[in-house]
Short mmCIF file of C-alpha atoms in Angstrom, two decimals:
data_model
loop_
_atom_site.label_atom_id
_atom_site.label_comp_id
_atom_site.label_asym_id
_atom_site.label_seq_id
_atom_site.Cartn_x
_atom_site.Cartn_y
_atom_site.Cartn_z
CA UNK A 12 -123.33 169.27 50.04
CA UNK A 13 -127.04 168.23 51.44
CA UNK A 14 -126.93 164.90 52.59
CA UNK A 15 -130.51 163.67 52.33
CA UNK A 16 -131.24 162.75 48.57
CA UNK A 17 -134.11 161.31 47.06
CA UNK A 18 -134.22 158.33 44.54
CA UNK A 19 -137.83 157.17 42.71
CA UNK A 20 -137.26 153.84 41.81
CA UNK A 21 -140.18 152.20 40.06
CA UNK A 22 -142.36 150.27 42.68
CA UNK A 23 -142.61 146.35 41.53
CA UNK A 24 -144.46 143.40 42.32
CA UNK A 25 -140.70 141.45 42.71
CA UNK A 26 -137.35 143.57 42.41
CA UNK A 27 -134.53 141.49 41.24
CA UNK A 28 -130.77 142.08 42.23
CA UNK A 29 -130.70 143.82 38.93
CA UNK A 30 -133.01 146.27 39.17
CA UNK A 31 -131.57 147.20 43.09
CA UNK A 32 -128.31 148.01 41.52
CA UNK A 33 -129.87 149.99 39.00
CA UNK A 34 -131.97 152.08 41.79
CA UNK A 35 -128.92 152.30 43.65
CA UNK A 36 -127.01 153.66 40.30
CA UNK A 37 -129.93 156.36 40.05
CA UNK A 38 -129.27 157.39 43.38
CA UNK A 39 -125.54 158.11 42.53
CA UNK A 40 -126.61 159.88 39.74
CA UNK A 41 -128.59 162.10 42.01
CA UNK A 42 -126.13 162.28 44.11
CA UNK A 43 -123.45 163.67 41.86
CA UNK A 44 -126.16 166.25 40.79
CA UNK A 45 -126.61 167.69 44.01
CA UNK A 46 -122.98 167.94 45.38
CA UNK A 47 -122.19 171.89 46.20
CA UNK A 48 -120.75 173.85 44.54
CA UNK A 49 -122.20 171.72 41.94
CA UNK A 50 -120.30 169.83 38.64
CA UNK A 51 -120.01 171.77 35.24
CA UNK A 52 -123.18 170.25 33.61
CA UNK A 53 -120.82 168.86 30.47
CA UNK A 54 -118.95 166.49 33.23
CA UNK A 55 -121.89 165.88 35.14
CA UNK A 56 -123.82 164.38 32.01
CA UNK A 57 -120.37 162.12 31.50
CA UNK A 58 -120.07 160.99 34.55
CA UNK A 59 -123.72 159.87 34.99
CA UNK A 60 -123.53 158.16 32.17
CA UNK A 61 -120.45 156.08 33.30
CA UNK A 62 -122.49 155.73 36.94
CA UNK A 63 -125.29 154.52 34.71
CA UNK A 64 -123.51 152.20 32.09
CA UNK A 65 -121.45 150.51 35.36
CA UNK A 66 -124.17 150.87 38.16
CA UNK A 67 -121.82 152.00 40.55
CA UNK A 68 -123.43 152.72 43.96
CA UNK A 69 -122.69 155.30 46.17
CA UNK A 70 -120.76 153.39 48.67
CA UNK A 71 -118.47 152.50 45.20
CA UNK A 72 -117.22 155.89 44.79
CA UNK A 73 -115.56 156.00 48.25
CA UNK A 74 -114.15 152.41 47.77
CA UNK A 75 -112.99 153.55 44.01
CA UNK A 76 -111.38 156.93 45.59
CA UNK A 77 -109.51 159.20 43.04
CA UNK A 78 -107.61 156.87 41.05
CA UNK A 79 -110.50 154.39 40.67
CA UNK A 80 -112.64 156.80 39.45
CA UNK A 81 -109.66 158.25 36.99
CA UNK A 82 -109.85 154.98 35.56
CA UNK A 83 -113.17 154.76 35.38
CA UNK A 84 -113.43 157.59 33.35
CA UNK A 85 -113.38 160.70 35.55
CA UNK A 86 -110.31 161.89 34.52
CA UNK A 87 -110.20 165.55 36.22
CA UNK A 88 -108.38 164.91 39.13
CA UNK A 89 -110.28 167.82 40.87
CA UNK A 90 -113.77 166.18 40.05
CA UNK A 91 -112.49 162.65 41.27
CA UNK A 92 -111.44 163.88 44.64
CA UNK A 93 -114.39 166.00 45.43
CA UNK A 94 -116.53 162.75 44.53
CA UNK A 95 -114.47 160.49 46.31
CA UNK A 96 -114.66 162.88 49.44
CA UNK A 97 -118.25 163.63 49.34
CA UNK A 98 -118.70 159.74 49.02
CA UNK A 99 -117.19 158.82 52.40
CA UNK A 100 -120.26 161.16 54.09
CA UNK A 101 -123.22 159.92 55.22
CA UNK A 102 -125.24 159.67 52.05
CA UNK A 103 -128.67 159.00 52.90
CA UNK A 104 -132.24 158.81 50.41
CA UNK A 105 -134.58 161.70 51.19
CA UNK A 106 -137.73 160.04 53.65
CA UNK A 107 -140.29 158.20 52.05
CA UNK A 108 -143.05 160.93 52.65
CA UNK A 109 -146.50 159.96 50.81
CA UNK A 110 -148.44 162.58 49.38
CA UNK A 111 -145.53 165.17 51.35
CA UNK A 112 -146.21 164.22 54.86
CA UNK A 113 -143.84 163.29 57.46
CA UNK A 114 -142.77 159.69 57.70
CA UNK A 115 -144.82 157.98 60.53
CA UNK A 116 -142.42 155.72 62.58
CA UNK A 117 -143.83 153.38 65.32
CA UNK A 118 -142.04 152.65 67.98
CA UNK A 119 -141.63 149.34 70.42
CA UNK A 120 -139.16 149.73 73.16
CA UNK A 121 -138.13 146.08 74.45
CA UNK A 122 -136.25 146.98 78.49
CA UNK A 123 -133.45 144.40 78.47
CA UNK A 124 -132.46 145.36 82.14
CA UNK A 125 -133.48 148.85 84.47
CA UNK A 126 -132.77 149.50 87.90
CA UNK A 127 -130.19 151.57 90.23
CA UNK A 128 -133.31 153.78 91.12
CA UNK A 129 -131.25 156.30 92.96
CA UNK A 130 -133.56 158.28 95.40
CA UNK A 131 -130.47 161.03 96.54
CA UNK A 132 -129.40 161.85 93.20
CA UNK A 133 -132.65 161.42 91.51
CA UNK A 134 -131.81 159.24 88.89
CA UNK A 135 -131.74 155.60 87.42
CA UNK A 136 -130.01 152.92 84.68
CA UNK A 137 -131.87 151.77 82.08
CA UNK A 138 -130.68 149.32 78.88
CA UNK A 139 -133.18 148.80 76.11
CA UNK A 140 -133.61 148.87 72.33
CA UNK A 141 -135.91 151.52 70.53
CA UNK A 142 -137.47 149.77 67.47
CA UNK A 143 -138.27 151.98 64.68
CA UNK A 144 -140.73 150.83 62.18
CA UNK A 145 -141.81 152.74 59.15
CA UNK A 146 -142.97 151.96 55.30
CA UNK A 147 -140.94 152.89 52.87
CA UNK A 148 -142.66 151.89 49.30
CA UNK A 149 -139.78 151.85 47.21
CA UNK A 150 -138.71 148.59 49.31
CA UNK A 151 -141.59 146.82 48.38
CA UNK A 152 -140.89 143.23 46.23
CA UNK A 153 -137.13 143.65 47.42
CA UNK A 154 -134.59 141.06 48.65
CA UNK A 155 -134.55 141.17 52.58
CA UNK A 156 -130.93 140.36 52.19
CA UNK A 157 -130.35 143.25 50.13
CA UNK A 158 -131.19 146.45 51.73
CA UNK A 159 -129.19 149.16 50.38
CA UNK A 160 -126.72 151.20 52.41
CA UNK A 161 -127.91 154.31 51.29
CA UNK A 162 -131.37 153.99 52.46
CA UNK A 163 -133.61 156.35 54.38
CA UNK A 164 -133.54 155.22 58.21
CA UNK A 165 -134.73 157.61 61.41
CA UNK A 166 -132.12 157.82 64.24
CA UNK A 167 -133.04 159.14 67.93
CA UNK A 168 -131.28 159.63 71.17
CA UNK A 169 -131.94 159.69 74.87
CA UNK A 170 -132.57 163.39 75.92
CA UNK A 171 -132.44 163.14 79.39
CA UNK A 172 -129.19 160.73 79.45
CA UNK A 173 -127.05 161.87 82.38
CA UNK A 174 -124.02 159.70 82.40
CA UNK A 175 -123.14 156.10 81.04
CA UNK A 176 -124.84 156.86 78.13
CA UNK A 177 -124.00 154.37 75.16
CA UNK A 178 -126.04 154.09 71.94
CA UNK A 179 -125.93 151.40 68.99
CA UNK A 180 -127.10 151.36 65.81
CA UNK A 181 -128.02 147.95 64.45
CA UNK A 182 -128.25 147.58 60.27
CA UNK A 183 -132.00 148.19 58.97
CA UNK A 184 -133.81 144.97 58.18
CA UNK A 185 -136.58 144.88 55.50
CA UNK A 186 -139.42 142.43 57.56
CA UNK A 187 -142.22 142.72 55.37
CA UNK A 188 -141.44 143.07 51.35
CA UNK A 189 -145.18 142.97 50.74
CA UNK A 190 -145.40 146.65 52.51
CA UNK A 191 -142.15 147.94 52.61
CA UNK A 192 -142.24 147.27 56.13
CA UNK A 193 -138.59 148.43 57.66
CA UNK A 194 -136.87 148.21 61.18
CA UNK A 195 -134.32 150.12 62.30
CA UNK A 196 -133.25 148.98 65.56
CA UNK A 197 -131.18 151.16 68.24
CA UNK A 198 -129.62 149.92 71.32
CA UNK A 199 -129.44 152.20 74.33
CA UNK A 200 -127.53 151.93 77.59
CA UNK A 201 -127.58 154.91 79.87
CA UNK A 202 -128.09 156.69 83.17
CA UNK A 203 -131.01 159.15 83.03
CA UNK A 204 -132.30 161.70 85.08
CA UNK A 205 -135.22 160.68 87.25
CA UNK A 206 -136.51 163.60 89.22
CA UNK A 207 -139.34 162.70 92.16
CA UNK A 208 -142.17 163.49 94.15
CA UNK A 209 -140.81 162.90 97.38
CA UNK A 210 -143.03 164.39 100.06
CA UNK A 211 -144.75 160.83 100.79
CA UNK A 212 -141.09 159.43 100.89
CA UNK A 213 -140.95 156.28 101.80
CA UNK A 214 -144.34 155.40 100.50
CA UNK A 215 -143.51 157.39 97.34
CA UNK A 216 -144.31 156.59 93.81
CA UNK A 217 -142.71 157.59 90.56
CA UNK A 218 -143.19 157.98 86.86
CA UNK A 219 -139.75 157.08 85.40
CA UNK A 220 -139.66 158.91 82.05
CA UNK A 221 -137.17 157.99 79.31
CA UNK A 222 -137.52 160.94 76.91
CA UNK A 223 -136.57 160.38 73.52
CA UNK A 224 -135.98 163.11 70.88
CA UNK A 225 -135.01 162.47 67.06
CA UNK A 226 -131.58 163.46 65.88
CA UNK A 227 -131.41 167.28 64.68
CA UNK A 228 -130.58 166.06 61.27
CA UNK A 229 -134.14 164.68 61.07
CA UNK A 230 -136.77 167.22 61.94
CA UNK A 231 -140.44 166.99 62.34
CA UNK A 232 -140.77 167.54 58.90
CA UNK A 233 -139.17 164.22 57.98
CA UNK A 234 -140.84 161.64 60.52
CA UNK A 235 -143.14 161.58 63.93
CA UNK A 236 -142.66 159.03 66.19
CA UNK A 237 -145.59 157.52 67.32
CA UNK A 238 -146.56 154.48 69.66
CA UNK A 239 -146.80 150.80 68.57
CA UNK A 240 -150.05 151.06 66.50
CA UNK A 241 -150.86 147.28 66.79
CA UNK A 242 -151.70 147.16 70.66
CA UNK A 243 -149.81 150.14 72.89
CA UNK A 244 -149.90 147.58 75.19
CA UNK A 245 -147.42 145.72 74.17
CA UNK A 246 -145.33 148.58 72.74
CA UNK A 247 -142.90 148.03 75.94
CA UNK A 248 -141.69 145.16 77.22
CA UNK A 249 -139.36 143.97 79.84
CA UNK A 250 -137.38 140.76 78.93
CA UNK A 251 -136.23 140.65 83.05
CA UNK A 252 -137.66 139.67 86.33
CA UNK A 253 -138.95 143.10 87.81
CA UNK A 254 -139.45 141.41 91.13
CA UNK A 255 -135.27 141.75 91.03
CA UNK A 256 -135.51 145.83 91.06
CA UNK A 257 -134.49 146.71 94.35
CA UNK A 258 -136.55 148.74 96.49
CA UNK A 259 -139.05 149.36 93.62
CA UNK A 260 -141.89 147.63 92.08
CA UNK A 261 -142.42 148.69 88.16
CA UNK A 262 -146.13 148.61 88.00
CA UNK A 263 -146.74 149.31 84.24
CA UNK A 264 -145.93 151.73 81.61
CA UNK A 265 -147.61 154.62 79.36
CA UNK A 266 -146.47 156.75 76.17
CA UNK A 267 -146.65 159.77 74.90
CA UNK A 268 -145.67 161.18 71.52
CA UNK A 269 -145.52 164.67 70.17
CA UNK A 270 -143.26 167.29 68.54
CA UNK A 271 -141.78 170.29 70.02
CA UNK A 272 -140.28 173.49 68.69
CA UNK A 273 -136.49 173.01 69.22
CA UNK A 274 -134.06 175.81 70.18
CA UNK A 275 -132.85 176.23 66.59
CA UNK A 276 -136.73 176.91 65.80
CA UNK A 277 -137.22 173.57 64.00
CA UNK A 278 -139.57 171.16 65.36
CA UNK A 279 -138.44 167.10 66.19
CA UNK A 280 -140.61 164.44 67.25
CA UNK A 281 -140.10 163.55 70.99
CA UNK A 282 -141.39 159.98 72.54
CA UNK A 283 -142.20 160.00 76.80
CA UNK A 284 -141.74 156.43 78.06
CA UNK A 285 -143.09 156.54 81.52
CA UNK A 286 -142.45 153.54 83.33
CA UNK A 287 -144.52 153.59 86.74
CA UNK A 288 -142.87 152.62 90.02
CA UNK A 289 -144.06 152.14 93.55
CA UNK A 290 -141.54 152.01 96.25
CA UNK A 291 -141.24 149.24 98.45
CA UNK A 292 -140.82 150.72 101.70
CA UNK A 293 -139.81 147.86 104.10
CA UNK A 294 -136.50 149.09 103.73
CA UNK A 295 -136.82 152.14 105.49
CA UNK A 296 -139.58 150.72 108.02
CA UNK A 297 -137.09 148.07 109.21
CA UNK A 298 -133.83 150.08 109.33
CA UNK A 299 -135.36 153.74 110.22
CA UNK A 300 -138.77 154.08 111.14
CA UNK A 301 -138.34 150.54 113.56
CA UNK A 302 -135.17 151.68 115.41
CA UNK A 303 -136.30 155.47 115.99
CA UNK A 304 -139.46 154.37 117.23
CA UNK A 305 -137.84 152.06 119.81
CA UNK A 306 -135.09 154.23 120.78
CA UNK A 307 -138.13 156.93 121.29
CA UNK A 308 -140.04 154.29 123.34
CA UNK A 309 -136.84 153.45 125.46
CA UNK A 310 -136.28 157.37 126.43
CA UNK A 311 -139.70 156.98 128.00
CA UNK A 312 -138.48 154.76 130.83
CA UNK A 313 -136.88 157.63 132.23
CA UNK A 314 -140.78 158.33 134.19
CA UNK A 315 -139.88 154.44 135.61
CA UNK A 316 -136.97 156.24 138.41
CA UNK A 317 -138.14 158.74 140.72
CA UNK A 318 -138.53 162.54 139.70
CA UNK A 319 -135.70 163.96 141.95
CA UNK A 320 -133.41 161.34 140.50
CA UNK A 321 -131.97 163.40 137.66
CA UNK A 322 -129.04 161.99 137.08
CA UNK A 323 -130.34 158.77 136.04
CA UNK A 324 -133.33 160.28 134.27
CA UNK A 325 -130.69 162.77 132.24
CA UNK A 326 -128.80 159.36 131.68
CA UNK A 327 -131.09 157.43 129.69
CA UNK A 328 -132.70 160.08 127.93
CA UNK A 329 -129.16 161.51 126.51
CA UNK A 330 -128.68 158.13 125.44
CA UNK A 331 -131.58 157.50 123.40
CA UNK A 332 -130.99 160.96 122.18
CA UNK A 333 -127.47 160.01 121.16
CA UNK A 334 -128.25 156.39 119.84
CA UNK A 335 -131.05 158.40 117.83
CA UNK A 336 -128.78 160.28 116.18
CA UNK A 337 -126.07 157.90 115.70
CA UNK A 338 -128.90 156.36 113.89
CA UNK A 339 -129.38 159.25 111.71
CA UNK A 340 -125.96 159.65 111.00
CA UNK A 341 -125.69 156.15 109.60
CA UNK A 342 -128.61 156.33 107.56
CA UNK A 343 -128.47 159.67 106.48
CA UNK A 344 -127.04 159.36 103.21
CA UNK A 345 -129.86 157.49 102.28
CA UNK A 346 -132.20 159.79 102.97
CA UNK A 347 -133.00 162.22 99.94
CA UNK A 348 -131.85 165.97 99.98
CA UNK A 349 -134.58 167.74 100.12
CA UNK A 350 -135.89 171.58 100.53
CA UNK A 351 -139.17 170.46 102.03
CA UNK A 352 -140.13 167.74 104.54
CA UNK A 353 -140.84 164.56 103.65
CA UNK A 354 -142.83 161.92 105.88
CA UNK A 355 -140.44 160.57 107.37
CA UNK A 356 -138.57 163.32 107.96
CA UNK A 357 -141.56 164.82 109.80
CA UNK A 358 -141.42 161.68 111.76
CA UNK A 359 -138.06 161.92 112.74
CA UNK A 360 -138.68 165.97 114.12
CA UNK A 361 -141.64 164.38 116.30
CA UNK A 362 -139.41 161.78 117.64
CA UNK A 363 -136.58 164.32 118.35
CA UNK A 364 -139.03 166.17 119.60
CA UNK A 365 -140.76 163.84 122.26
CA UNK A 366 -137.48 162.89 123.28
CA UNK A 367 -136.07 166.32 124.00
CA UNK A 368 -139.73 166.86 125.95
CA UNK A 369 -139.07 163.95 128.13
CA UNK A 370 -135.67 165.62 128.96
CA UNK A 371 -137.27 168.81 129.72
CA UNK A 372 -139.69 167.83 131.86
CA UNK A 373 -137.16 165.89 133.89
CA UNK A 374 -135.50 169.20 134.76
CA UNK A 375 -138.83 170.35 135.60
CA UNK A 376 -139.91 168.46 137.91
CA UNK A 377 -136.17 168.13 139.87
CA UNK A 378 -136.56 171.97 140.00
CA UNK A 379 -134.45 173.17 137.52
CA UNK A 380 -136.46 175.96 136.53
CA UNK A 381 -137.65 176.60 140.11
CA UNK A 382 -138.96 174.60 143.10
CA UNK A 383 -142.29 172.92 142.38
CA UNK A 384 -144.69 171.20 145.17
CA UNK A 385 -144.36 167.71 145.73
CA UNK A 386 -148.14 166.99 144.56
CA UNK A 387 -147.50 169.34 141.44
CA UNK A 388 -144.48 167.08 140.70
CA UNK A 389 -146.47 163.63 141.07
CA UNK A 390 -149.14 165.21 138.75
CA UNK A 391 -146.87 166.49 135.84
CA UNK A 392 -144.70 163.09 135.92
CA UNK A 393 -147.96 161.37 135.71
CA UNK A 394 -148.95 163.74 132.99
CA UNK A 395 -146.22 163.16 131.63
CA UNK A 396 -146.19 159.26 131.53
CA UNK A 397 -149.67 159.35 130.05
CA UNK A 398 -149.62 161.83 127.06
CA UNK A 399 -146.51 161.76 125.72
CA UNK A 400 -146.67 158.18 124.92
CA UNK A 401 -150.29 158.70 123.72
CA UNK A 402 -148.99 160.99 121.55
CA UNK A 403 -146.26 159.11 120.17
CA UNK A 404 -148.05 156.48 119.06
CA UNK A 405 -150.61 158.51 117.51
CA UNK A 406 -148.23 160.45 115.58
CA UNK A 407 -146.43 156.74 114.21
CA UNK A 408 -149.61 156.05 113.43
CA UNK A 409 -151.21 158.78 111.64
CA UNK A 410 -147.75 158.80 109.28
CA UNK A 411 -147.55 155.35 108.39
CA UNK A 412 -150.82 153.78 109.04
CA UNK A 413 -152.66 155.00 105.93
CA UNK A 414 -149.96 154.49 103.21
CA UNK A 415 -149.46 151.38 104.41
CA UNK A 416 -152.94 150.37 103.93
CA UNK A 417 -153.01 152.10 100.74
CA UNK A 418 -150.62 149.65 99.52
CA UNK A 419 -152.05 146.67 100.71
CA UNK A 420 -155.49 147.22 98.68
CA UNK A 421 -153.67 148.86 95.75
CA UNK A 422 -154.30 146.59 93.05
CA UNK A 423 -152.00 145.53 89.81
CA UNK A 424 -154.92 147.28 87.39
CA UNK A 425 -155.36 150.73 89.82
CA UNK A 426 -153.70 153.96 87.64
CA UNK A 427 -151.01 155.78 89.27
CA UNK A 428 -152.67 158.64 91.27
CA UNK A 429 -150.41 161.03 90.16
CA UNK A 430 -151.78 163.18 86.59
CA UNK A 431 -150.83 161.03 83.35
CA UNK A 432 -151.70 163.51 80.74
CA UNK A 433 -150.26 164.05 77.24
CA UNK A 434 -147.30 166.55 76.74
CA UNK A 435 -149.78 169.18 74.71
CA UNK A 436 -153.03 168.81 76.54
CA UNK A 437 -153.17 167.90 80.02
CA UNK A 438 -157.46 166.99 79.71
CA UNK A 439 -156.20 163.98 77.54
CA UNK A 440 -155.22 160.92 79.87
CA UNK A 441 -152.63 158.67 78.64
CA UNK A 442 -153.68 154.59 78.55
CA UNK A 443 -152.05 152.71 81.74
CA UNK A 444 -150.76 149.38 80.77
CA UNK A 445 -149.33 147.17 83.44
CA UNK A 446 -146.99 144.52 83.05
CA UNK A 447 -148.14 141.28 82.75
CA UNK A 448 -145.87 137.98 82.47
CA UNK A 449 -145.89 136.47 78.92
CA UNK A 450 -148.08 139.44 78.11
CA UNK A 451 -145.11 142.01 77.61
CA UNK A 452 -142.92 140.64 80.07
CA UNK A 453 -140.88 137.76 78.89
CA UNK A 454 -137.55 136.59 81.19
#
């Protein structure tokens, strides 16, 4: 049996209870026309009539169930129990499509709480209601108390959901009667993949994308989703403090909406929420970046004893060596897994690096690869003393000097540098809207 039916009710200044229940007997009597295989058209006929003379709704039929409907009239007990069954399904109205085109439903997405920004498995929590808004003119004039069960509604889900994932639909809610205005509201809660551009890791941004799709009952041919029309602004907000994300600041958001050939070959309306992050990086400064750099500096004081004292020189710099990567070892498994090399992992190979140079040329110069001359051994521990140092902190500061002022002067308003195009052409720019308290974030 198709699901989706349609009902024309007559569109009315002011509908009365009355005429609802007759709209909603209409749709029954649709509704027993279309059931598959269909009615012999001598019981059909009766049994409209006794939908028609009773107004029984849909949502009657399965409360009635076979002996109910005997009584009311039905009296093939065949008839009664495929009506009864087909009842119990969800019966929905065909969309309201004007003049044949798809429904237009604008979204507002309202982020109750987000965070668990996971940089190793590349993924985060979010918890936030879709609002679906759309017109339907058949509800216009009609009771907002009374919205019938059986009315057209879009559904969606979270695409990318990866675990956690929990979804509520809340009853539709007529809010404007003098358009026909409707709200469907759904509640998401769920873990969704997050994947990043890590190679500036830790001074890293990201564009968290929530990607919604419509349900496969409801194709592109039956409604788009599209952005908040009245100010895309304001189409997302956050009702929490952001400044309570750890380790991530949530600079603003953009949308994109568009529709996409499915794997069945039918097309559904998919909605991009990118919410745009910048990572607070003290975290890694302190605890990494800090220690390494002083456990680098420390391995240098082996030039401090004389060069033919290589037991003491071997001494301190195995130790830093060790402490460095007891260090790592600690830390590691907050590091991200990565095929390439991020920043600071190109800052940890430099420190190893200088460290296990120091080491070497203590070996040198105590004649471990061959006697030297006394005045070549002042000159190379000078040498030594001089660049390596240099070179260190040159290196610290050619990795973390100019991200770091890069985030001092970035400002609320700047745009993400990364590309913020839409989904189909990549010259159009999507709007960047940051968030702004009392503007479209509310605690």
């Amino acid at each position: 049996m198709q699901e989706n039916l349609i009902i024309l009710p007559a569109i009315m200044t002011k509908q009365s209870s009355s005429d609802l229940e007759h709209a909603g007997a209409s749709f029954t009597s649709v509704f027993l026309g279309r059931m598959h295989p269909p009615l012999p058209e001598a019981d059909l006929a009766k049994y409209r009539d006794l939908v028609l003379k009773h107004e029984i709704q849909v949502g009657d039929l399965a409360v009635l169930g076979v002996d109910g409907l005997q009584q009311l009239g039905i009296s093939n007990l065949v008839h009664a129990a495929r009506i009864a069954a087909a009842a119990q399904g969800d019966v929905r109205s065909d969309p309201p499509k004007v003049d044949g085109k798809p429904v237009e439903v604008q979204a507002k997405v309202g982020i109750i709480s987000f965070g668990r920004v996971d940089t190793v498995s590349q993924s985060a929590y979010v918890r936030f209601f879709f609002d679906l808004h759309w017109i339907d003119p058949s509800m216009i004039g009609a009771d907002p108390a009374n919205v019938p069960p059986y009315l057209w509604r879009p559904d969606a889900y979270v695409f990318n959901a990866t675990g956690d994932y929990n979804k509520t639909v809340h009853p539709a809610t007529l809010l404007d009667p003098e358009r026909g205005l409707m709200l469907q509201a759904l509640e998401f809660e769920a873990t969704f993949d997050n994947p990043m551009d890590l190679r500036d890791f830790p001074f890293d941004s990201d564009a968290a994308t929530i990607h919604v799709i419509a349900v496969e009952e409801q194709s592109a041919e039956d409604y788009v989703l599209r952005p908040w029309s009245e100010g895309e602004a304001n189409a997302t907000k956050l009702f929490f403090d952001p400044e309570f994300v750890a380790e991530w600041t949530i600079r603003g958001h953009s949308i994109d909406g568009y529709e996409l050939m499915g794997g069945n070959s039918i097309p559904y309306s998919h909605m991009l929420i990118h919410l745009h992050l910048q990572r607070r990086s003290s975290f890694y400064l302190w605890k990494l970046v800090l220690p390494l750099f002083l456990s680098t500096v420390f391995c240098f004081s082996s030039f401090f004893f004389e060069p033919d004292n290589l037991s003491d020189r071997n001494a301190t710099s195995l130790t830093m060596f060790l402490a460095t990567a007891a260090l790592l070892f600690v830390i590691g498994s907050l590091l991200p897994k990565t095929s390439f090399l991020t920043r600071i992992d190109k800052f940890v190979i430099v420190s190893l690096l200088v460290q296990f140079v120091v080491a070497v040329l203590s070996w040198v110069i105590a004649g471990g690869f061959g006697d030297i001359a006394s005045h070549r051994v002042d000159n190379i521990d000078r040498y030594g003393l001089i660049f390596l140092p240099t070179f260190y902190f040159m290196a610290t500061l050619f990795y973390f000097a100019p991200p770091l002022v890069q985030h001092l002067l970035l400002s609320p308003t700047d745009r993400p540098e990364y590309p913020m195009t839409h989904f189909h052409d990549d010259k159009v720019e999507l709007g960047f809207y940051p968030f702004v308290m009392f503007e479209n974030i509310f605690l």
